[in-house]
Tab-separated table of C-alpha atoms in Angstrom:
chain	number	residue	atom	x	y	z
X	1	MET	CA	46.797	-47.595	-257.221
X	2	ALA	CA	45.681	-44.506	-255.320
X	3	PRO	CA	48.073	-43.160	-252.702
X	4	LEU	CA	47.155	-43.605	-249.045
X	5	ALA	CA	45.251	-40.778	-247.445
X	6	PRO	CA	47.349	-38.680	-245.027
X	7	ILE	CA	45.374	-39.956	-242.032
X	8	PHE	CA	46.206	-43.572	-242.920
X	9	ARG	CA	49.866	-42.766	-243.513
X	10	LYS	CA	50.036	-41.230	-240.050
X	11	ALA	CA	48.285	-44.237	-238.524
X	12	TYR	CA	50.711	-46.696	-240.163
X	13	LEU	CA	53.643	-44.542	-239.129
X	14	ALA	CA	52.408	-44.503	-235.532
X	15	ILE	CA	51.993	-48.295	-235.563
X	16	PHE	CA	55.458	-48.926	-236.979
X	17	LEU	CA	56.954	-46.413	-234.568
X	18	GLY	CA	55.217	-48.118	-231.645
X	19	ILE	CA	56.454	-51.539	-232.761
X	20	GLY	CA	59.958	-50.148	-233.114
X	21	ILE	CA	59.948	-48.621	-229.642
X	22	TYR	CA	58.539	-51.843	-228.185
X	23	GLY	CA	61.256	-53.878	-229.923
X	24	LEU	CA	63.995	-51.585	-228.651
X	25	ALA	CA	62.563	-51.812	-225.136
X	26	LEU	CA	62.657	-55.618	-225.319
X	27	ILE	CA	66.267	-55.559	-226.475
X	28	ALA	CA	67.137	-53.182	-223.634
X	29	LEU	CA	65.483	-55.515	-221.125
X	30	THR	CA	67.917	-58.291	-222.001
X	31	ASN	CA	70.491	-56.285	-220.030
X	32	PRO	CA	70.582	-57.844	-216.531
X	33	TRP	CA	71.057	-54.519	-214.710
X	34	LEU	CA	68.079	-52.851	-216.388
X	35	GLN	CA	65.994	-56.009	-216.218
X	36	ARG	CA	66.391	-56.225	-212.445
X	37	HIS	CA	65.551	-52.557	-212.008
X	38	VAL	CA	62.309	-53.101	-213.930
X	39	LEU	CA	61.480	-56.405	-212.223
X	40	TYR	CA	62.152	-55.383	-208.638
X	41	ALA	CA	61.306	-51.668	-209.008
X	42	HIS	CA	63.250	-51.219	-205.778
X	43	LYS	CA	63.959	-47.569	-206.483
X	44	LEU	CA	60.248	-46.759	-206.646
X	45	HIS	CA	59.260	-45.945	-203.089
X	46	THR	CA	58.063	-43.142	-200.841
X	47	ALA	CA	60.978	-43.323	-198.384
X	48	TRP	CA	62.529	-40.416	-200.286
X	49	TRP	CA	60.112	-38.043	-198.554
X	50	VAL	CA	58.552	-40.119	-195.735
X	51	ASP	CA	60.589	-41.139	-192.678
X	52	ILE	CA	59.808	-44.833	-192.249
X	53	ASN	CA	61.598	-44.729	-188.896
X	54	LYS	CA	58.473	-42.956	-187.600
X	55	PRO	CA	55.727	-45.582	-187.946
X	56	GLU	CA	53.292	-43.401	-185.987
X	57	GLN	CA	52.674	-41.389	-189.155
X	58	PHE	CA	51.102	-44.539	-190.634
X	59	GLY	CA	48.571	-44.737	-187.815
X	60	PHE	CA	50.371	-47.009	-185.361
X	61	ALA	CA	50.586	-46.347	-181.627
X	62	LYS	CA	53.811	-44.788	-180.400
X	63	ASN	CA	56.466	-47.526	-180.179
X	64	GLN	CA	54.062	-50.206	-181.368
X	65	ILE	CA	56.571	-50.706	-184.189
X	66	THR	CA	60.304	-50.989	-183.666
X	67	PRO	CA	62.460	-50.310	-186.749
X	68	PHE	CA	65.829	-52.076	-186.649
X	69	ASN	CA	68.511	-53.727	-188.794
X	70	PHE	CA	70.022	-57.186	-188.989
X	71	THR	CA	72.972	-58.404	-191.050
X	72	THR	CA	72.949	-61.194	-193.633
X	73	PRO	CA	75.731	-63.788	-193.982
X	74	ASP	CA	77.063	-61.875	-197.008
X	75	LEU	CA	77.154	-58.695	-194.889
X	76	GLU	CA	74.214	-56.769	-196.290
X	77	THR	CA	72.224	-54.658	-193.827
X	78	ILE	CA	68.511	-55.445	-193.903
X	79	TYR	CA	65.960	-52.975	-192.590
X	80	ALA	CA	63.035	-54.439	-190.656
X	81	TRP	CA	59.955	-53.587	-188.630
X	82	HIS	CA	58.868	-55.498	-185.544
X	83	VAL	CA	55.125	-54.878	-185.207
X	84	MET	CA	53.599	-55.567	-181.794
X	85	PRO	CA	50.001	-56.827	-181.546
X	86	LEU	CA	47.783	-54.000	-180.335
X	87	GLY	CA	46.228	-55.997	-177.489
X	88	LEU	CA	49.645	-56.764	-176.042
X	89	TYR	CA	50.694	-53.157	-176.559
X	90	ALA	CA	47.671	-51.975	-174.552
X	91	LYS	CA	48.743	-54.076	-171.575
X	92	HIS	CA	52.222	-52.543	-171.556
X	93	GLU	CA	51.493	-49.084	-172.959
X	94	GLU	CA	52.874	-47.083	-170.031
X	95	GLU	CA	56.249	-48.817	-170.109
X	96	LEU	CA	56.442	-48.758	-173.910
X	97	LEU	CA	55.793	-45.012	-174.016
X	98	GLN	CA	58.865	-44.478	-171.850
X	99	GLN	CA	61.085	-46.244	-174.387
X	100	PRO	CA	63.126	-44.263	-176.945
X	101	SER	CA	61.245	-43.832	-180.219
X	102	GLY	CA	62.368	-44.523	-183.750
X	103	PHE	CA	65.149	-46.747	-185.015
X	104	ALA	CA	66.581	-49.162	-182.429
X	105	GLU	CA	70.339	-49.618	-182.590
X	106	ASP	CA	69.968	-52.763	-180.467
X	107	VAL	CA	66.506	-54.220	-180.854
X	108	THR	CA	67.136	-56.862	-178.169
X	109	LYS	CA	67.136	-54.140	-175.501
X	110	THR	CA	63.633	-52.932	-176.349
X	111	LYS	CA	60.596	-53.886	-174.305
X	112	ALA	CA	58.739	-54.939	-177.461
X	113	PHE	CA	61.434	-57.462	-178.370
X	114	GLN	CA	61.502	-58.852	-174.846
X	115	LEU	CA	57.747	-59.360	-174.924
X	116	LEU	CA	58.146	-61.286	-178.174
X	117	ARG	CA	61.064	-63.414	-176.978
X	118	ASP	CA	59.958	-64.170	-173.424
X	119	ASP	CA	56.306	-65.084	-173.981
X	120	PRO	CA	55.965	-68.842	-174.637
X	121	GLU	CA	52.620	-68.157	-176.308
X	122	SER	CA	53.839	-65.481	-178.731
X	123	ARG	CA	53.417	-66.103	-182.444
X	124	LEU	CA	55.313	-64.485	-185.308
X	125	ILE	CA	54.356	-63.813	-188.912
X	126	ILE	CA	57.375	-63.166	-191.126
X	127	ASN	CA	56.109	-60.965	-193.930
X	128	PHE	CA	57.724	-60.803	-197.376
X	129	HIS	CA	56.274	-57.997	-199.498
X	130	GLY	CA	55.943	-57.605	-203.257
X	131	ASN	CA	58.115	-55.594	-205.615
X	132	ALA	CA	58.533	-51.817	-205.357
X	133	GLY	CA	58.114	-49.733	-202.241
X	134	THR	CA	59.105	-50.443	-198.664
X	135	VAL	CA	57.645	-52.108	-195.581
X	136	ALA	CA	55.549	-48.945	-195.188
X	137	GLN	CA	54.192	-48.760	-198.742
X	138	GLY	CA	50.587	-48.875	-199.886
X	139	TRP	CA	48.315	-51.469	-198.294
X	140	ARG	CA	51.187	-53.088	-196.379
X	141	THR	CA	50.724	-51.068	-193.198
X	142	ASP	CA	46.989	-51.801	-193.188
X	143	SER	CA	47.738	-55.498	-193.564
X	144	TYR	CA	49.895	-55.469	-190.420
X	145	ARG	CA	46.966	-54.036	-188.494
X	146	SER	CA	44.522	-56.626	-189.794
X	147	LEU	CA	46.917	-59.432	-188.893
X	148	SER	CA	47.758	-58.335	-185.357
X	149	ASP	CA	45.151	-55.918	-183.979
X	150	GLY	CA	42.903	-58.398	-182.197
X	151	ALA	CA	42.268	-57.508	-178.549
X	152	THR	CA	43.668	-60.846	-177.365
X	153	SER	CA	46.129	-61.373	-180.193
X	154	ASN	CA	49.655	-62.530	-179.448
X	155	ILE	CA	50.668	-62.421	-183.108
X	156	HIS	CA	53.728	-60.269	-183.776
X	157	ILE	CA	54.942	-59.379	-187.272
X	158	LEU	CA	58.434	-59.153	-188.707
X	159	ALA	CA	58.422	-57.258	-192.011
X	160	ILE	CA	61.634	-56.711	-193.957
X	161	ASP	CA	62.875	-54.716	-196.902
X	162	TYR	CA	65.021	-56.863	-199.178
X	163	ARG	CA	68.484	-55.720	-200.172
X	164	GLY	CA	68.314	-52.594	-202.305
X	165	TYR	CA	64.842	-51.703	-201.009
X	166	GLY	CA	64.192	-48.700	-198.804
X	167	LEU	CA	66.951	-48.344	-196.215
X	168	SER	CA	68.479	-51.785	-196.809
X	169	THR	CA	71.890	-51.985	-198.475
X	170	GLY	CA	72.863	-53.858	-201.631
X	171	ARG	CA	71.160	-54.653	-204.933
X	172	PRO	CA	68.342	-57.147	-205.427
X	173	THR	CA	68.934	-60.454	-207.195
X	174	GLU	CA	67.079	-63.734	-206.806
X	175	GLU	CA	69.965	-65.323	-204.921
X	176	GLY	CA	70.460	-62.263	-202.729
X	177	ILE	CA	66.794	-61.834	-201.789
X	178	ILE	CA	66.579	-65.505	-200.828
X	179	ILE	CA	69.571	-64.942	-198.536
X	180	ASP	CA	67.670	-62.033	-196.976
X	181	GLY	CA	64.576	-64.179	-196.422
X	182	VAL	CA	66.551	-67.022	-194.866
X	183	ALA	CA	68.407	-64.520	-192.655
X	184	ALA	CA	65.080	-63.087	-191.432
X	185	VAL	CA	63.903	-66.545	-190.382
X	186	ASN	CA	67.234	-67.292	-188.704
X	187	TRP	CA	66.982	-63.988	-186.828
X	188	ALA	CA	63.521	-64.993	-185.617
X	189	MET	CA	64.632	-68.454	-184.479
X	190	ASN	CA	68.121	-67.677	-183.159
X	191	VAL	CA	67.838	-64.114	-181.830
X	192	ALA	CA	64.152	-63.799	-180.935
X	193	LYS	CA	64.132	-67.494	-179.920
X	194	ILE	CA	60.792	-68.229	-181.601
X	195	PRO	CA	60.555	-71.927	-182.505
X	196	PRO	CA	59.428	-72.684	-186.086
X	197	GLU	CA	56.141	-74.191	-184.932
X	198	ARG	CA	55.180	-70.674	-183.779
X	199	ILE	CA	56.168	-69.005	-187.064
X	200	VAL	CA	54.056	-68.407	-190.166
X	201	ILE	CA	55.765	-67.242	-193.345
X	202	LEU	CA	53.551	-64.991	-195.443
X	203	GLY	CA	54.340	-63.550	-198.862
X	204	GLN	CA	52.462	-61.441	-201.382
X	205	SER	CA	53.244	-61.203	-205.124
X	206	LEU	CA	57.059	-61.278	-205.409
X	207	GLY	CA	57.008	-62.171	-201.719
X	208	THR	CA	55.329	-65.494	-202.545
X	209	ALA	CA	58.410	-66.443	-204.567
X	210	VAL	CA	60.624	-65.483	-201.628
X	211	THR	CA	58.384	-67.502	-199.310
X	212	ALA	CA	58.558	-70.552	-201.585
X	213	ALA	CA	62.354	-70.418	-201.691
X	214	VAL	CA	62.651	-69.932	-197.924
X	215	ALA	CA	60.178	-72.734	-197.156
X	216	GLU	CA	62.100	-75.105	-199.427
X	217	HIS	CA	65.426	-74.083	-197.861
X	218	PHE	CA	64.274	-74.942	-194.351
X	219	ALA	CA	62.381	-78.063	-195.433
X	220	MET	CA	65.691	-79.417	-196.717
X	221	LYS	CA	67.020	-78.928	-193.175
X	222	GLY	CA	64.025	-80.636	-191.599
X	223	THR	CA	62.591	-77.378	-190.186
X	224	GLU	CA	58.814	-77.090	-190.347
X	225	PHE	CA	56.796	-73.954	-189.700
X	226	ALA	CA	53.279	-73.472	-188.390
X	227	GLY	CA	52.214	-72.506	-191.873
X	228	VAL	CA	52.981	-70.897	-195.206
X	229	VAL	CA	50.615	-68.322	-196.732
X	230	LEU	CA	50.845	-67.183	-200.350
X	231	VAL	CA	48.827	-64.188	-201.552
X	232	ALA	CA	48.671	-63.380	-205.286
X	233	GLY	CA	51.393	-65.863	-206.175
X	234	PHE	CA	52.730	-67.172	-209.474
X	235	MET	CA	54.195	-70.390	-210.858
X	236	ASP	CA	57.455	-68.897	-212.116
X	237	LEU	CA	58.509	-65.575	-213.519
X	238	PRO	CA	58.614	-66.472	-217.254
X	239	SER	CA	55.103	-67.973	-217.267
X	240	MET	CA	53.739	-65.124	-215.174
X	241	LEU	CA	55.168	-62.442	-217.448
X	242	THR	CA	53.166	-63.653	-220.444
X	243	SER	CA	49.968	-62.569	-218.672
X	244	TYR	CA	51.262	-59.840	-216.346
X	245	SER	CA	49.911	-56.307	-216.684
X	246	ILE	CA	51.623	-53.257	-215.213
X	247	ALA	CA	49.171	-51.689	-212.749
X	248	GLY	CA	46.559	-53.907	-214.370
X	249	TYR	CA	46.475	-51.880	-217.591
X	250	VAL	CA	49.685	-52.342	-219.582
X	251	PRO	CA	50.218	-55.929	-220.864
X	252	ALA	CA	53.992	-55.623	-220.782
X	253	LEU	CA	55.098	-58.895	-222.401
X	254	SER	CA	51.886	-60.680	-223.303
X	255	PRO	CA	52.278	-59.793	-227.027
X	256	LEU	CA	55.354	-62.030	-227.069
X	257	GLY	CA	53.310	-64.927	-225.732
X	258	THR	CA	51.537	-65.188	-229.076
X	259	THR	CA	54.842	-65.965	-230.792
X	260	PRO	CA	56.390	-69.004	-229.036
X	261	ARG	CA	59.786	-68.825	-230.745
X	262	LEU	CA	60.191	-65.132	-230.010
X	263	TRP	CA	59.074	-65.642	-226.425
X	264	LYS	CA	61.473	-68.560	-225.951
X	265	LEU	CA	64.316	-66.376	-227.180
X	266	PHE	CA	63.403	-63.532	-224.833
X	267	ALA	CA	62.831	-65.888	-221.887
X	268	SER	CA	66.373	-67.217	-222.282
X	269	TYR	CA	67.579	-63.758	-221.206
X	270	ILE	CA	65.559	-63.664	-217.975
X	271	VAL	CA	68.205	-63.731	-215.250
X	272	ASP	CA	65.981	-64.344	-212.187
X	273	THR	CA	63.321	-66.950	-212.941
X	274	TRP	CA	61.872	-67.574	-209.457
X	275	PRO	CA	60.576	-71.172	-210.024
X	276	SER	CA	58.039	-71.145	-207.191
X	277	ALA	CA	56.031	-74.136	-208.381
X	278	THR	CA	59.099	-76.366	-208.339
X	279	ARG	CA	60.221	-75.065	-204.963
X	280	LEU	CA	56.811	-75.428	-203.351
X	281	ALA	CA	56.411	-78.954	-204.677
X	282	ASN	CA	59.780	-79.819	-203.170
X	283	PHE	CA	58.771	-78.201	-199.878
X	284	VAL	CA	55.607	-80.326	-199.772
X	285	ARG	CA	57.489	-83.546	-200.568
X	286	LEU	CA	60.190	-82.933	-197.962
X	287	SER	CA	57.896	-81.865	-195.117
X	288	LYS	CA	56.094	-84.263	-192.796
X	289	ARG	CA	53.620	-81.569	-191.778
X	290	VAL	CA	52.272	-78.992	-194.241
X	291	ARG	CA	49.844	-76.125	-193.747
X	292	LEU	CA	49.911	-74.301	-197.067
X	293	PHE	CA	47.405	-71.545	-197.883
X	294	ILE	CA	47.095	-70.216	-201.433
X	295	ILE	CA	44.997	-67.041	-201.735
X	296	HIS	CA	44.219	-65.004	-204.830
X	297	SER	CA	41.618	-62.459	-205.887
X	298	LYS	CA	39.585	-62.999	-209.031
X	299	ASP	CA	39.792	-59.308	-209.856
X	300	ASP	CA	43.595	-59.253	-209.651
X	301	TYR	CA	44.474	-57.596	-212.954
X	302	GLU	CA	48.242	-57.747	-212.427
X	303	ILE	CA	48.804	-61.462	-211.798
X	304	PRO	CA	45.827	-63.569	-212.979
X	305	TRP	CA	44.357	-65.927	-210.405
X	306	HIS	CA	44.933	-68.969	-212.606
X	307	GLN	CA	48.587	-68.760	-211.545
X	308	SER	CA	47.485	-69.760	-208.033
X	309	GLU	CA	45.350	-72.520	-209.555
X	310	GLY	CA	48.580	-73.866	-211.013
X	311	LEU	CA	50.342	-73.675	-207.655
X	312	PHE	CA	47.536	-75.617	-206.010
X	313	ALA	CA	47.646	-78.346	-208.666
X	314	VAL	CA	51.427	-78.724	-208.446
X	315	THR	CA	51.541	-78.839	-204.654
X	316	ALA	CA	48.555	-81.180	-204.351
X	317	ASN	CA	50.225	-83.508	-206.848
X	318	ALA	CA	53.388	-83.407	-204.750
X	319	THR	CA	51.554	-85.114	-201.885
X	320	THR	CA	51.369	-88.330	-203.939
X	321	GLU	CA	54.334	-90.579	-204.695
X	322	GLU	CA	53.740	-90.932	-208.418
X	323	GLY	CA	51.563	-87.916	-209.126
X	324	MET	CA	48.201	-88.085	-210.821
X	325	GLU	CA	46.553	-87.241	-214.103
X	326	THR	CA	45.067	-83.750	-214.353
X	327	GLY	CA	41.476	-84.936	-214.795
X	328	LEU	CA	41.600	-87.135	-211.707
X	329	LEU	CA	43.149	-84.348	-209.653
X	330	GLN	CA	40.373	-81.953	-210.690
X	331	LYS	CA	37.670	-84.496	-209.775
X	332	MET	CA	39.195	-85.061	-206.342
X	333	LYS	CA	39.556	-81.328	-205.830
X	334	ALA	CA	35.893	-80.737	-206.711
X	335	ARG	CA	34.802	-83.070	-203.903
X	336	ASN	CA	36.367	-80.773	-201.332
X	337	THR	CA	35.456	-77.413	-202.830
X	338	ILE	CA	32.972	-74.958	-201.340
X	339	ASP	CA	31.294	-72.457	-203.668
X	340	MET	CA	31.424	-69.029	-201.997
X	341	GLY	CA	29.429	-67.213	-204.696
X	342	ASP	CA	30.534	-64.579	-207.225
X	343	GLY	CA	33.035	-67.065	-208.627
X	344	ALA	CA	34.846	-67.420	-205.296
X	345	PHE	CA	35.581	-70.816	-203.749
X	346	ILE	CA	37.616	-72.698	-201.147
X	347	SER	CA	39.317	-75.985	-202.047
X	348	THR	CA	40.979	-78.106	-199.383
X	349	TRP	CA	43.389	-80.932	-200.121
X	350	LYS	CA	44.450	-83.352	-197.411
X	351	ALA	CA	46.932	-86.127	-198.078
X	352	GLY	CA	50.186	-87.704	-197.018
X	353	GLY	CA	49.346	-88.007	-193.345
X	354	ASP	CA	49.511	-84.430	-192.046
X	355	LYS	CA	49.640	-82.359	-195.205
X	356	ILE	CA	46.882	-79.847	-195.853
X	357	ILE	CA	46.761	-77.438	-198.776
X	358	ARG	CA	43.986	-74.862	-198.921
X	359	GLU	CA	43.271	-72.725	-201.960
X	360	GLN	CA	40.949	-69.760	-201.542
X	361	ILE	CA	39.963	-67.681	-204.530
X	362	VAL	CA	38.113	-64.561	-203.390
X	363	ALA	CA	35.893	-62.464	-205.617
X	364	TYR	CA	37.341	-59.095	-204.654
X	365	GLY	CA	40.578	-57.598	-203.367
X	366	HIS	CA	42.586	-56.787	-206.497
X	367	HIS	CA	46.339	-57.422	-206.271
X	368	SER	CA	47.377	-55.766	-203.010
X	369	ARG	CA	44.295	-54.708	-201.066
X	370	VAL	CA	43.405	-58.362	-200.515
X	371	LEU	CA	46.268	-58.419	-197.981
X	372	THR	CA	44.022	-56.475	-195.601
X	373	TYR	CA	41.073	-58.851	-195.953
X	374	ALA	CA	39.865	-61.306	-193.337
X	375	THR	CA	40.770	-64.202	-195.641
X	376	VAL	CA	44.497	-63.625	-195.082
X	377	SER	CA	44.139	-63.128	-191.320
X	378	LEU	CA	42.064	-66.300	-191.085
X	379	ALA	CA	44.746	-68.250	-192.906
X	380	ALA	CA	47.300	-67.168	-190.300
X	381	LEU	CA	44.952	-68.074	-187.450
X	382	LYS	CA	44.324	-71.495	-188.952
X	383	ALA	CA	48.042	-72.079	-189.462
X	384	PHE	CA	48.598	-71.282	-185.787
X	385	ASP	CA	45.718	-73.651	-184.870
X	386	MET	CA	43.933	-70.690	-183.276
X	387	ASP	CA	40.609	-71.513	-184.931
X	388	GLU	CA	38.034	-73.899	-183.534
X	389	GLY	CA	36.553	-74.959	-186.842
X	390	GLY	CA	39.694	-76.469	-188.311
X	391	LEU	CA	41.076	-76.384	-191.819
X	392	LEU	CA	38.752	-78.777	-193.572
X	393	PRO	CA	35.352	-77.786	-194.995
X	394	GLN	CA	32.430	-79.166	-193.064
């Protein structure tokens, strides 16, 4: 048998070396500390060289945003932004410009906070962002503008950095981040005095898992919000990881998905599983009133849109006492689906008295930019009952 040509020997060597490095990386990821650093990517942010206590550098009006802290029950300090709607800001610009700029040691003494608390018509979106970065990262600042910049808007935004992110203290874990999310809602209801029927909880990517956990937590207490909006969500972390691509190009763990036994072994080492589908189903069952919006872009190359399809199916099924067979559910869904062209569609599910679930798959928007699109703003408006057309397709 003739010896392999040098070029083939090098190719085989490169393949075996790549497999070896990949295997070592997988073994390393079974370490909880490293795994959480990779999952949450909380150390990857621009706050090292950008002062996020100066929101004006991101294009906001002076003192339109108030940076401040609140404390969680386990004594972590959580950094937050209160974003004023531009229309409201315009009415009070002269007084707001006279306020101290930057971080507020006592947010309750600021004019912006008082306008939020004292207006019986004010609305609040509590925003939970995805992994990596800070409240000021990437498309996030643009999304705040799209959500609150209407001339007559009374929609304020509370955006937080979870523990370990940006200027917040601590280290991120599933349990800890849920505590942060619950604490943000409690701050809104108990300090800002905004009743839950004037609050929408909105999450993107990892933030959808936080939103699901927070919604379930309050549903178990009988608290119901104006609405819940999920953008680029996923069923649970293990199932999402089999199709997740880093930056849309590197299929990190999908090779394992082709080997069920190997994947099952690796999945047993995942420390934070974020079972959003289970939590959302429980939220739907426990709530008397539901306004749930599930939004995903078809060209999202990080988390495939079929993950949101799964969330819709699970939550729609949760509106029935005994559940229903997949085929029947799909037939009923098709009756209330509008084709938007380019593969996009809107499906609306109404059941259980006052429970409405709306899935909107848009053709464009990728993973994060979709946050700035009208689709997300419209979902918030509909949750607040600020639309005239209603939730159901005509």
